[in-house]
mmCIF file of C-alpha atoms in Angstrom:
data_model
loop_
_atom_site.group_PDB
_atom_site.id
_atom_site.type_symbol
_atom_site.label_atom_id
_atom_site.label_comp_id
_atom_site.label_asym_id
_atom_site.label_seq_id
_atom_site.Cartn_x
_atom_site.Cartn_y
_atom_site.Cartn_z
ATOM 1 C CA MET A 12 -14.264 -19.957 16.870
ATOM 2 C CA GLY A 13 -15.752 -16.659 17.965
ATOM 3 C CA VAL A 14 -14.235 -13.216 17.692
ATOM 4 C CA SER A 15 -12.486 -12.159 20.896
ATOM 5 C CA LEU A 16 -12.212 -8.667 22.358
ATOM 6 C CA ASN A 17 -8.550 -8.693 21.388
ATOM 7 C CA ASP A 18 -9.464 -9.453 17.779
ATOM 8 C CA ALA A 19 -11.972 -6.592 17.751
ATOM 9 C CA PHE A 20 -9.434 -4.213 19.274
ATOM 10 C CA ILE A 21 -6.780 -5.173 16.723
ATOM 11 C CA VAL A 22 -9.138 -4.600 13.812
ATOM 12 C CA LEU A 23 -10.342 -1.255 15.170
ATOM 13 C CA PHE A 24 -6.841 -0.039 16.008
ATOM 14 C CA GLY A 25 -5.407 -1.161 12.669
ATOM 15 C CA TYR A 26 -8.227 0.393 10.685
ATOM 16 C CA LEU A 27 -8.091 3.739 12.497
ATOM 17 C CA LEU A 28 -4.304 3.903 12.207
ATOM 18 C CA GLY A 29 -4.522 3.010 8.520
ATOM 19 C CA SER A 30 -7.097 5.769 8.070
ATOM 20 C CA VAL A 31 -4.515 8.390 9.047
ATOM 21 C CA ASN A 32 -3.588 9.267 5.480
ATOM 22 C CA PHE A 33 -0.227 10.999 5.471
ATOM 23 C CA ALA A 34 -0.359 11.819 1.755
ATOM 24 C CA ILE A 35 -3.367 14.063 2.332
ATOM 25 C CA ILE A 36 -2.054 15.484 5.604
ATOM 26 C CA ILE A 37 1.383 16.325 4.189
ATOM 27 C CA SER A 38 0.074 17.723 0.916
ATOM 28 C CA LYS A 39 -2.231 20.077 2.803
ATOM 29 C CA ALA A 40 0.393 20.979 5.416
ATOM 30 C CA SER A 41 2.868 21.867 2.662
ATOM 31 C CA GLY A 42 0.399 24.357 1.197
ATOM 32 C CA ASN A 43 -0.355 22.276 -1.883
ATOM 33 C CA GLY A 44 -3.971 21.470 -1.108
ATOM 34 C CA ASP A 45 -5.445 17.991 -1.349
ATOM 35 C CA VAL A 46 -3.271 15.657 -3.434
ATOM 36 C CA ARG A 47 -6.435 13.819 -4.502
ATOM 37 C CA ASP A 48 -7.286 16.830 -6.669
ATOM 38 C CA TYR A 49 -4.235 16.310 -8.876
ATOM 39 C CA GLY A 50 -2.660 13.681 -11.098
ATOM 40 C CA SER A 51 -4.070 10.218 -10.513
ATOM 41 C CA GLY A 52 -6.221 11.433 -7.629
ATOM 42 C CA ASN A 53 -4.574 8.790 -5.468
ATOM 43 C CA ALA A 54 -3.674 9.661 -1.893
ATOM 44 C CA GLY A 55 -0.390 7.801 -1.839
ATOM 45 C CA THR A 56 3.361 7.982 -2.274
ATOM 46 C CA SER A 57 3.594 8.028 -6.067
ATOM 47 C CA ASN A 58 1.050 10.805 -6.611
ATOM 48 C CA VAL A 59 2.611 12.938 -3.869
ATOM 49 C CA ALA A 60 6.090 12.449 -5.340
ATOM 50 C CA ARG A 61 4.847 13.214 -8.846
ATOM 51 C CA THR A 62 2.780 16.309 -8.097
ATOM 52 C CA ILE A 63 4.379 17.800 -4.966
ATOM 53 C CA GLY A 64 7.957 16.521 -4.868
ATOM 54 C CA LEU A 65 10.178 13.524 -4.238
ATOM 55 C CA LYS A 66 11.082 14.534 -0.689
ATOM 56 C CA TYR A 67 7.415 14.680 0.262
ATOM 57 C CA GLY A 68 6.803 11.360 -1.447
ATOM 58 C CA ALA A 69 9.666 9.787 0.507
ATOM 59 C CA VAL A 70 8.248 11.032 3.812
ATOM 60 C CA VAL A 71 4.801 9.674 2.930
ATOM 61 C CA MET A 72 6.268 6.292 2.020
ATOM 62 C CA VAL A 73 8.176 5.977 5.296
ATOM 63 C CA LEU A 74 5.106 6.932 7.345
ATOM 64 C CA ASP A 75 2.831 4.579 5.407
ATOM 65 C CA ILE A 76 5.285 1.722 5.936
ATOM 66 C CA LEU A 77 5.492 2.614 9.628
ATOM 67 C CA LYS A 78 1.742 2.532 10.175
ATOM 68 C CA GLY A 79 1.454 -0.895 8.549
ATOM 69 C CA PHE A 80 4.328 -2.105 10.717
ATOM 70 C CA ILE A 81 2.827 -0.716 13.933
ATOM 71 C CA ALA A 82 -0.641 -2.106 13.224
ATOM 72 C CA ALA A 83 0.796 -5.555 12.551
ATOM 73 C CA MET A 84 3.082 -5.489 15.604
ATOM 74 C CA VAL A 85 0.217 -4.457 17.880
ATOM 75 C CA GLY A 86 -1.793 -7.314 16.415
ATOM 76 C CA LYS A 87 1.076 -9.726 17.115
ATOM 77 C CA HIS A 88 1.251 -8.522 20.709
ATOM 78 C CA PHE A 89 -2.435 -9.081 21.489
ATOM 79 C CA VAL A 90 -2.969 -12.228 19.404
ATOM 80 C CA PRO A 91 0.414 -13.960 18.952
ATOM 81 C CA ALA A 92 -0.860 -16.504 16.396
ATOM 82 C CA ASP A 93 -2.519 -14.582 13.575
ATOM 83 C CA GLY A 94 -2.891 -11.100 15.060
ATOM 84 C CA VAL A 95 -0.070 -9.755 12.901
ATOM 85 C CA LEU A 96 -2.111 -10.622 9.796
ATOM 86 C CA LEU A 97 -5.366 -9.285 11.203
ATOM 87 C CA GLY A 98 -3.917 -5.961 12.324
ATOM 88 C CA GLY A 99 -2.049 -5.557 9.057
ATOM 89 C CA PHE A 100 -5.107 -6.295 6.968
ATOM 90 C CA ALA A 101 -7.143 -3.745 8.914
ATOM 91 C CA ALA A 102 -4.458 -1.094 8.293
ATOM 92 C CA ILE A 103 -4.463 -1.877 4.568
ATOM 93 C CA LEU A 104 -8.230 -1.394 4.410
ATOM 94 C CA GLY A 105 -7.991 1.769 6.502
ATOM 95 C CA HIS A 106 -5.404 3.227 4.149
ATOM 96 C CA ARG A 107 -7.601 2.519 1.130
ATOM 97 C CA TYR A 108 -10.889 3.535 2.758
ATOM 98 C CA PRO A 109 -9.970 6.090 5.444
ATOM 99 C CA ILE A 110 -12.858 7.053 7.678
ATOM 100 C CA PHE A 111 -11.207 10.423 8.353
ATOM 101 C CA PHE A 112 -11.017 11.343 4.649
ATOM 102 C CA LYS A 113 -14.360 10.346 3.125
ATOM 103 C CA MET A 114 -13.201 6.809 2.283
ATOM 104 C CA ARG A 115 -10.851 8.039 -0.473
ATOM 105 C CA GLY A 116 -7.337 6.881 0.288
ATOM 106 C CA GLY A 117 -4.298 5.334 -1.353
ATOM 107 C CA LYS A 118 -3.551 1.926 -2.845
ATOM 108 C CA SER A 119 -1.928 0.472 0.312
ATOM 109 C CA VAL A 120 1.283 -0.856 -1.275
ATOM 110 C CA ALA A 121 3.658 0.841 1.174
ATOM 111 C CA THR A 122 1.391 -0.042 4.089
ATOM 112 C CA TYR A 123 1.498 -3.682 2.994
ATOM 113 C CA GLY A 124 5.274 -3.428 2.928
ATOM 114 C CA GLY A 125 5.172 -2.363 6.569
ATOM 115 C CA VAL A 126 2.988 -5.344 7.434
ATOM 116 C CA LEU A 127 5.473 -7.691 5.758
ATOM 117 C CA LEU A 128 8.300 -6.026 7.668
ATOM 118 C CA ALA A 129 6.529 -6.908 10.912
ATOM 119 C CA ILE A 130 6.109 -10.514 9.768
ATOM 120 C CA ASP A 131 9.636 -11.118 8.451
ATOM 121 C CA TYR A 132 12.095 -8.523 7.181
ATOM 122 C CA ARG A 133 13.371 -10.984 4.562
ATOM 123 C CA ILE A 134 9.929 -11.274 2.995
ATOM 124 C CA ALA A 135 9.592 -7.486 3.074
ATOM 125 C CA PHE A 136 12.942 -7.043 1.316
ATOM 126 C CA CYS A 137 11.989 -9.593 -1.360
ATOM 127 C CA PHE A 138 8.732 -7.713 -1.925
ATOM 128 C CA ALA A 139 10.529 -4.363 -2.155
ATOM 129 C CA GLY A 140 13.120 -5.819 -4.525
ATOM 130 C CA ALA A 141 10.481 -7.346 -6.805
ATOM 131 C CA TRP A 142 8.490 -4.108 -6.751
ATOM 132 C CA LEU A 143 11.527 -2.055 -7.800
ATOM 133 C CA PHE A 144 12.554 -4.634 -10.408
ATOM 134 C CA PHE A 145 9.179 -4.546 -12.144
ATOM 135 C CA ILE A 146 9.059 -0.746 -11.967
ATOM 136 C CA LEU A 147 12.398 -0.611 -13.787
ATOM 137 C CA ILE A 148 11.218 -3.155 -16.363
ATOM 138 C CA THR A 149 7.764 -1.686 -17.054
ATOM 139 C CA ARG A 150 8.335 1.931 -15.929
ATOM 140 C CA TYR A 151 4.864 1.866 -14.384
ATOM 141 C CA MET A 152 4.550 2.259 -10.618
ATOM 142 C CA ALA A 153 1.271 0.327 -10.595
ATOM 143 C CA MET A 154 2.693 -2.589 -12.587
ATOM 144 C CA GLY A 155 5.638 -2.792 -10.213
ATOM 145 C CA ALA A 156 3.255 -3.065 -7.294
ATOM 146 C CA ILE A 157 0.786 -5.605 -8.650
ATOM 147 C CA LEU A 158 3.499 -7.832 -10.137
ATOM 148 C CA GLY A 159 5.761 -7.533 -7.114
ATOM 149 C CA VAL A 160 3.107 -8.714 -4.649
ATOM 150 C CA TRP A 161 3.156 -12.218 -6.113
ATOM 151 C CA ILE A 162 6.657 -12.828 -4.791
ATOM 152 C CA VAL A 163 5.219 -12.872 -1.263
ATOM 153 C CA PRO A 164 3.353 -16.239 -1.357
ATOM 154 C CA MET A 165 6.430 -17.892 -2.866
ATOM 155 C CA VAL A 166 9.061 -16.600 -0.446
ATOM 156 C CA ALA A 167 6.709 -16.996 2.527
ATOM 157 C CA ARG A 168 6.917 -20.775 2.152
ATOM 158 C CA HIS A 169 10.690 -20.571 2.269
ATOM 159 C CA PHE A 170 11.236 -18.102 5.106
ATOM 160 C CA GLN A 171 8.207 -18.981 7.272
ATOM 161 C CA PRO A 172 7.388 -22.646 6.572
ATOM 162 C CA ASP A 173 5.569 -23.049 9.901
ATOM 163 C CA PHE A 174 3.334 -20.030 9.290
ATOM 164 C CA THR A 175 1.072 -22.061 7.034
ATOM 165 C CA ILE A 176 -1.619 -19.435 6.512
ATOM 166 C CA LEU A 177 0.866 -16.807 5.309
ATOM 167 C CA PRO A 178 1.013 -17.871 1.610
ATOM 168 C CA THR A 179 -2.801 -17.806 1.445
ATOM 169 C CA TYR A 180 -2.764 -14.380 3.096
ATOM 170 C CA GLY A 181 -0.239 -13.199 0.507
ATOM 171 C CA ILE A 182 -2.427 -14.435 -2.353
ATOM 172 C CA ALA A 183 -5.512 -12.750 -0.879
ATOM 173 C CA ILE A 184 -3.730 -9.421 -0.409
ATOM 174 C CA GLY A 185 -2.303 -9.740 -3.915
ATOM 175 C CA TRP A 186 -5.771 -9.926 -5.450
ATOM 176 C CA ILE A 187 -6.995 -7.101 -3.227
ATOM 177 C CA LEU A 188 -4.165 -4.864 -4.470
ATOM 178 C CA VAL A 189 -4.982 -5.836 -8.051
ATOM 179 C CA PHE A 190 -8.548 -4.664 -7.381
ATOM 180 C CA PHE A 191 -7.286 -1.412 -5.856
ATOM 181 C CA HIS A 192 -5.243 -0.760 -9.030
ATOM 182 C CA ARG A 193 -8.039 -1.484 -11.536
ATOM 183 C CA GLN A 194 -8.164 2.141 -12.732
ATOM 184 C CA ASN A 195 -4.411 2.038 -13.322
ATOM 185 C CA PHE A 196 -4.889 -1.021 -15.531
ATOM 186 C CA LYS A 197 -7.532 0.841 -17.491
ATOM 187 C CA ARG A 198 -5.205 3.803 -18.033
ATOM 188 C CA ILE A 199 -2.321 1.499 -19.010
ATOM 189 C CA ARG A 200 -4.524 -0.101 -21.671
ATOM 190 C CA GLN A 201 -5.516 3.361 -22.882
ATOM 191 C CA ARG A 202 -1.865 4.482 -22.731
ATOM 192 C CA THR A 203 -2.744 7.400 -20.480
ATOM 193 C CA GLU A 204 -1.012 6.100 -17.345
ATOM 194 C CA PRO A 205 2.118 8.194 -16.658
ATOM 195 C CA LYS A 206 5.399 6.325 -16.522
ATOM 196 C CA VAL A 207 7.884 6.657 -13.693
ATOM 197 C CA SER A 208 9.813 9.879 -14.022
ATOM 198 C CA PHE A 209 11.902 12.082 -11.760
ATOM 199 C CA LYS A 210 10.342 15.132 -13.349
ATOM 200 C CA LEU A 211 7.957 17.089 -11.148
ATOM 201 C CA HIS A 212 4.473 17.630 -12.571
ATOM 202 C CA ALA A 213 3.288 20.105 -9.981
ATOM 203 C CA LYS A 214 -0.490 20.182 -9.516
ATOM 204 C CA GLU A 215 -1.068 18.601 -12.914
ATOM 205 C CA GLN A 216 -4.654 18.323 -14.012
ATOM 206 C CA LYS A 217 -6.359 15.257 -12.628
ATOM 207 C CA TYR A 218 -6.737 12.513 -15.207
ATOM 208 C CA ASP A 219 -9.487 9.871 -15.294
#
């Protein structure tokens, strides 16, 4: 089956919306420069919270969730069957490879949470709960994310049994997020990955 104009629009809209990286925008607007120059170099919630402050990190998280949600909902509107998945996927890629910021974005975890919220709030809450659980157990933000994503294919079968492609989608996104976090895995093995802490490390030197 060919690609329709609606499909193309959803992908373009989702990607461009995902490319609006709020971590970079907020870090610069707050007078702290580009967050990618500090800490992990990641343009996402955890690096903003760690190097600029928790309140900024919270704002970034909410906005990243919102853009994933909007992209998925627009996709659902134009293509009721699978448009929610297509628009959400495009936003995830846009967040990771933002055209407006030289293709250097964040890891897309919060954006994925927004996509799940558009699909089914129960799946989104299970994902958020698993993510927080594994963060508390491992004390690594990255480990919480890449372990938490695997709850999605399991609960999708329970909450959305008629949405048969959803578990496969969850598995695919899970592996994509594992790929996005490959440098975190390397640092965890080397014991250089910082653990979750409420202590502010303002503009700490960027680590490899």
